[in-house]
Amino acid sequence: MTIDPLTINNILLGLAAWGAAFLATLWVSLVIWTYRDIRRRARDPLIRFLAIIVVALLFLPGIVIYLILRPARTLEEEYQQTLEEEALLHAIEESPLCPGCGRHIKEAWTICPNCHTKLKKPCHQCSKLMELSWNLCPYCGTPAPGMRRENLTMDEALRTIPVEEEPDKPENNEAVQ
Ligand SMILES: [Zn+2]
Ligand SMILES: [Zn+2]
């Protein structure tokens, strides 16, 4: 049985056509994949265009170059990280700042440990912390020492003065214990 040279030729042609079709499909698939992938990783149209061009022109070596150079994180992952960072930053910013040195302080502090600025004052009646600008305790209604309530009589004003030093003591004892 002799093989017709024409048949061999046809088989070779068929194989070549199949190979070419496979390569063409692979090429198109890689370009589409790159397009989808870079769209998730870069917002810049120029970078997107360059990525597709590199893969389209260089084919398999192009995809290797793309995989090496593409942004490591997707936009989604970057967004998630930004959210986490912002949440962290927000938590830090929530704590008030010392007006003296600008460092973060705690709500319950009366004096800044860093620059010794007075931050809050205790009510001389109930010992709860008051803002320095308040001249009346919002918890028990006692006027701050040295401050006079409107329509406060001289008698009442004199009565509040001796009380001034008394409530400091229970607070100090608590701190010692
Ligand atoms: Zn300070
Ligand atoms: Zn008070």
CSV table of C-alpha atoms and ligand atoms in Angstrom, one decimal:
chain,number,residue,atom,x,y,z
A,1,MET,CA,0.0,0.0,0.0
A,2,THR,CA,1.5,3.2,-1.1
A,3,ILE,CA,0.6,6.5,0.6
A,4,ASP,CA,-0.5,9.2,-1.7
A,5,PRO,CA,1.8,12.2,-1.3
A,6,LEU,CA,-1.3,14.4,-1.6
A,7,THR,CA,-2.9,12.7,1.4
A,8,ILE,CA,0.3,13.4,3.5
A,9,ASN,CA,0.2,16.9,2.4
A,10,ASN,CA,-3.5,17.2,3.3
A,11,ILE,CA,-2.8,15.7,6.8
A,12,LEU,CA,0.0,18.1,7.4
A,13,LEU,CA,-2.1,21.0,6.2
A,14,GLY,CA,-4.9,19.9,8.5
A,15,LEU,CA,-2.5,19.7,11.5
A,16,ALA,CA,-1.1,23.1,10.6
A,17,ALA,CA,-4.6,24.6,10.4
A,18,TRP,CA,-5.5,23.0,13.7
A,19,GLY,CA,-2.4,24.3,15.3
A,20,ALA,CA,-2.9,27.8,13.9
A,21,ALA,CA,-6.5,27.8,15.1
A,22,PHE,CA,-5.4,26.7,18.6
A,23,LEU,CA,-2.8,29.3,18.8
A,24,ALA,CA,-5.2,32.0,17.6
A,25,THR,CA,-7.8,30.9,20.2
A,26,LEU,CA,-5.1,30.9,22.9
A,27,TRP,CA,-4.0,34.4,21.8
A,28,VAL,CA,-7.5,35.8,21.9
A,29,SER,CA,-8.2,34.1,25.3
A,30,LEU,CA,-5.0,35.5,26.8
A,31,VAL,CA,-5.8,39.0,25.5
A,32,ILE,CA,-9.3,38.8,27.0
A,33,TRP,CA,-8.0,37.4,30.3
A,34,THR,CA,-5.4,40.2,30.5
A,35,TYR,CA,-8.2,42.8,29.8
A,36,ARG,CA,-10.3,41.4,32.6
A,37,ASP,CA,-7.4,41.1,35.0
A,38,ILE,CA,-5.9,44.6,34.4
A,39,ARG,CA,-9.4,46.1,34.7
A,40,ARG,CA,-9.5,44.7,38.3
A,41,ARG,CA,-6.1,46.0,39.1
A,42,ALA,CA,-5.6,49.4,37.4
A,43,ARG,CA,-7.9,52.4,36.9
A,44,ASP,CA,-5.5,54.3,34.6
A,45,PRO,CA,-6.6,53.7,30.9
A,46,LEU,CA,-3.0,54.0,29.7
A,47,ILE,CA,-1.8,51.2,32.0
A,48,ARG,CA,-4.8,49.1,30.9
A,49,PHE,CA,-3.9,49.7,27.2
A,50,LEU,CA,-0.2,49.0,27.7
A,51,ALA,CA,-1.0,45.7,29.4
A,52,ILE,CA,-3.2,44.5,26.6
A,53,ILE,CA,-0.8,45.7,24.0
A,54,VAL,CA,2.2,43.8,25.6
A,55,VAL,CA,0.2,40.6,25.7
A,56,ALA,CA,-1.3,41.1,22.2
A,57,LEU,CA,2.1,41.8,20.6
A,58,LEU,CA,4.4,39.4,22.5
A,59,PHE,CA,1.8,36.6,23.1
A,60,LEU,CA,3.3,34.0,25.6
A,61,PRO,CA,6.4,36.0,26.6
A,62,GLY,CA,4.0,39.0,26.9
A,63,ILE,CA,1.9,37.2,29.4
A,64,VAL,CA,5.0,36.4,31.4
A,65,ILE,CA,6.0,40.1,31.4
A,66,TYR,CA,2.5,41.1,32.3
A,67,LEU,CA,2.4,38.6,35.3
A,68,ILE,CA,5.6,40.0,36.6
A,69,LEU,CA,4.7,43.7,36.2
A,70,ARG,CA,1.0,43.8,37.0
A,71,PRO,CA,-0.1,45.6,40.2
A,72,ALA,CA,0.1,43.1,43.1
A,73,ARG,CA,-3.2,44.0,44.6
A,74,THR,CA,-6.6,44.3,42.9
A,75,LEU,CA,-8.5,47.6,43.3
A,76,GLU,CA,-10.9,45.7,45.6
A,77,GLU,CA,-8.1,44.6,47.9
A,78,GLU,CA,-6.7,48.1,47.9
A,79,TYR,CA,-10.1,49.5,48.8
A,80,GLN,CA,-10.4,47.1,51.6
A,81,GLN,CA,-7.0,48.0,53.0
A,82,THR,CA,-7.8,51.7,52.7
A,83,LEU,CA,-11.0,51.1,54.7
A,84,GLU,CA,-9.1,49.3,57.4
A,85,GLU,CA,-6.5,52.0,57.6
A,86,GLU,CA,-9.1,54.7,57.8
A,87,ALA,CA,-10.9,52.9,60.6
A,88,LEU,CA,-7.6,52.6,62.5
A,89,LEU,CA,-6.9,56.3,61.9
A,90,HIS,CA,-10.4,57.3,63.0
A,91,ALA,CA,-10.0,55.4,66.2
A,92,ILE,CA,-6.8,57.3,67.0
A,93,GLU,CA,-8.3,60.6,66.0
A,94,GLU,CA,-11.3,60.0,68.2
A,95,SER,CA,-9.2,60.5,71.3
A,96,PRO,CA,-8.9,64.2,72.2
A,97,LEU,CA,-5.7,66.2,71.9
A,98,CYS,CA,-3.8,68.1,74.6
A,99,PRO,CA,-4.2,71.8,73.9
A,100,GLY,CA,-0.6,72.3,75.2
A,101,CYS,CA,1.5,69.8,73.3
A,102,GLY,CA,-1.0,68.3,70.8
A,103,ARG,CA,-0.5,64.7,72.0
A,104,HIS,CA,-3.4,62.3,72.4
A,105,ILE,CA,-4.9,62.3,75.8
A,106,LYS,CA,-7.6,60.3,77.6
A,107,GLU,CA,-11.0,61.6,78.6
A,108,ALA,CA,-10.4,61.0,82.3
A,109,TRP,CA,-7.1,62.8,82.6
A,110,THR,CA,-7.0,66.1,84.5
A,111,ILE,CA,-3.4,67.0,83.6
A,112,CYS,CA,-1.4,66.2,80.5
A,113,PRO,CA,1.4,63.9,81.6
A,114,ASN,CA,3.6,65.2,78.9
A,115,CYS,CA,3.5,69.0,79.2
A,116,HIS,CA,1.6,69.3,82.5
A,117,THR,CA,-1.2,71.4,81.0
A,118,LYS,CA,-4.3,71.4,83.1
A,119,LEU,CA,-7.0,69.6,81.0
A,120,LYS,CA,-10.0,69.2,83.3
A,121,LYS,CA,-11.0,70.2,86.8
A,122,PRO,CA,-12.9,68.2,89.4
A,123,CYS,CA,-16.1,69.5,90.7
A,124,HIS,CA,-15.4,70.6,94.3
A,125,GLN,CA,-18.8,69.2,95.3
A,126,CYS,CA,-19.2,65.8,93.5
A,127,SER,CA,-15.6,65.4,92.2
A,128,LYS,CA,-16.8,64.6,88.7
A,129,LEU,CA,-14.6,66.0,86.0
A,130,MET,CA,-15.6,69.3,84.3
A,131,GLU,CA,-14.2,71.1,81.3
A,132,LEU,CA,-12.0,74.1,82.4
A,133,SER,CA,-14.4,76.5,80.7
A,134,TRP,CA,-17.5,75.3,82.7
A,135,ASN,CA,-18.3,77.5,85.6
A,136,LEU,CA,-21.1,75.2,86.8
A,137,CYS,CA,-20.9,71.5,87.5
A,138,PRO,CA,-23.4,69.8,85.1
A,139,TYR,CA,-23.7,66.8,87.4
A,140,CYS,CA,-24.6,68.4,90.7
A,141,GLY,CA,-25.2,72.1,89.8
A,142,THR,CA,-22.6,73.5,92.1
A,143,PRO,CA,-20.8,76.6,90.7
A,144,ALA,CA,-17.1,76.2,90.2
A,145,PRO,CA,-14.9,78.0,92.8
A,146,GLY,CA,-14.4,81.6,92.0
A,147,MET,CA,-17.4,81.7,89.7
A,148,ARG,CA,-20.6,83.4,90.6
A,149,ARG,CA,-24.0,82.2,89.6
A,150,GLU,CA,-26.3,85.0,88.4
A,151,ASN,CA,-28.6,86.1,91.2
A,152,LEU,CA,-26.5,84.3,93.8
A,153,THR,CA,-26.8,86.0,97.1
A,154,MET,CA,-23.7,87.1,99.0
A,155,ASP,CA,-24.7,84.6,101.7
A,156,GLU,CA,-24.8,81.7,99.3
A,157,ALA,CA,-21.5,82.8,97.7
A,158,LEU,CA,-19.8,82.8,101.1
A,159,ARG,CA,-21.2,79.4,101.9
A,160,THR,CA,-19.7,77.8,98.8
A,161,ILE,CA,-16.2,78.9,99.6
A,162,PRO,CA,-15.4,76.7,102.6
A,163,VAL,CA,-16.7,73.6,100.8
A,164,GLU,CA,-14.0,74.1,98.2
A,165,GLU,CA,-11.2,72.0,99.7
A,166,GLU,CA,-13.3,69.3,101.3
A,167,PRO,CA,-14.2,67.1,98.4
A,168,ASP,CA,-10.7,66.8,97.2
A,169,LYS,CA,-9.9,64.5,100.1
A,170,PRO,CA,-12.1,61.5,99.3
A,171,GLU,CA,-10.8,61.6,95.7
A,172,ASN,CA,-7.2,61.6,96.8
A,173,ASN,CA,-7.9,58.7,99.1
A,174,GLU,CA,-9.4,56.7,96.3
A,175,ALA,CA,-6.4,57.4,94.1
A,176,VAL,CA,-4.0,56.1,96.9
A,177,GLN,CA,-6.0,52.9,97.3
B,1,ZN,ZN,0.3,68.1,76.7
B,2,ZN,ZN,-20.5,68.5,90.8
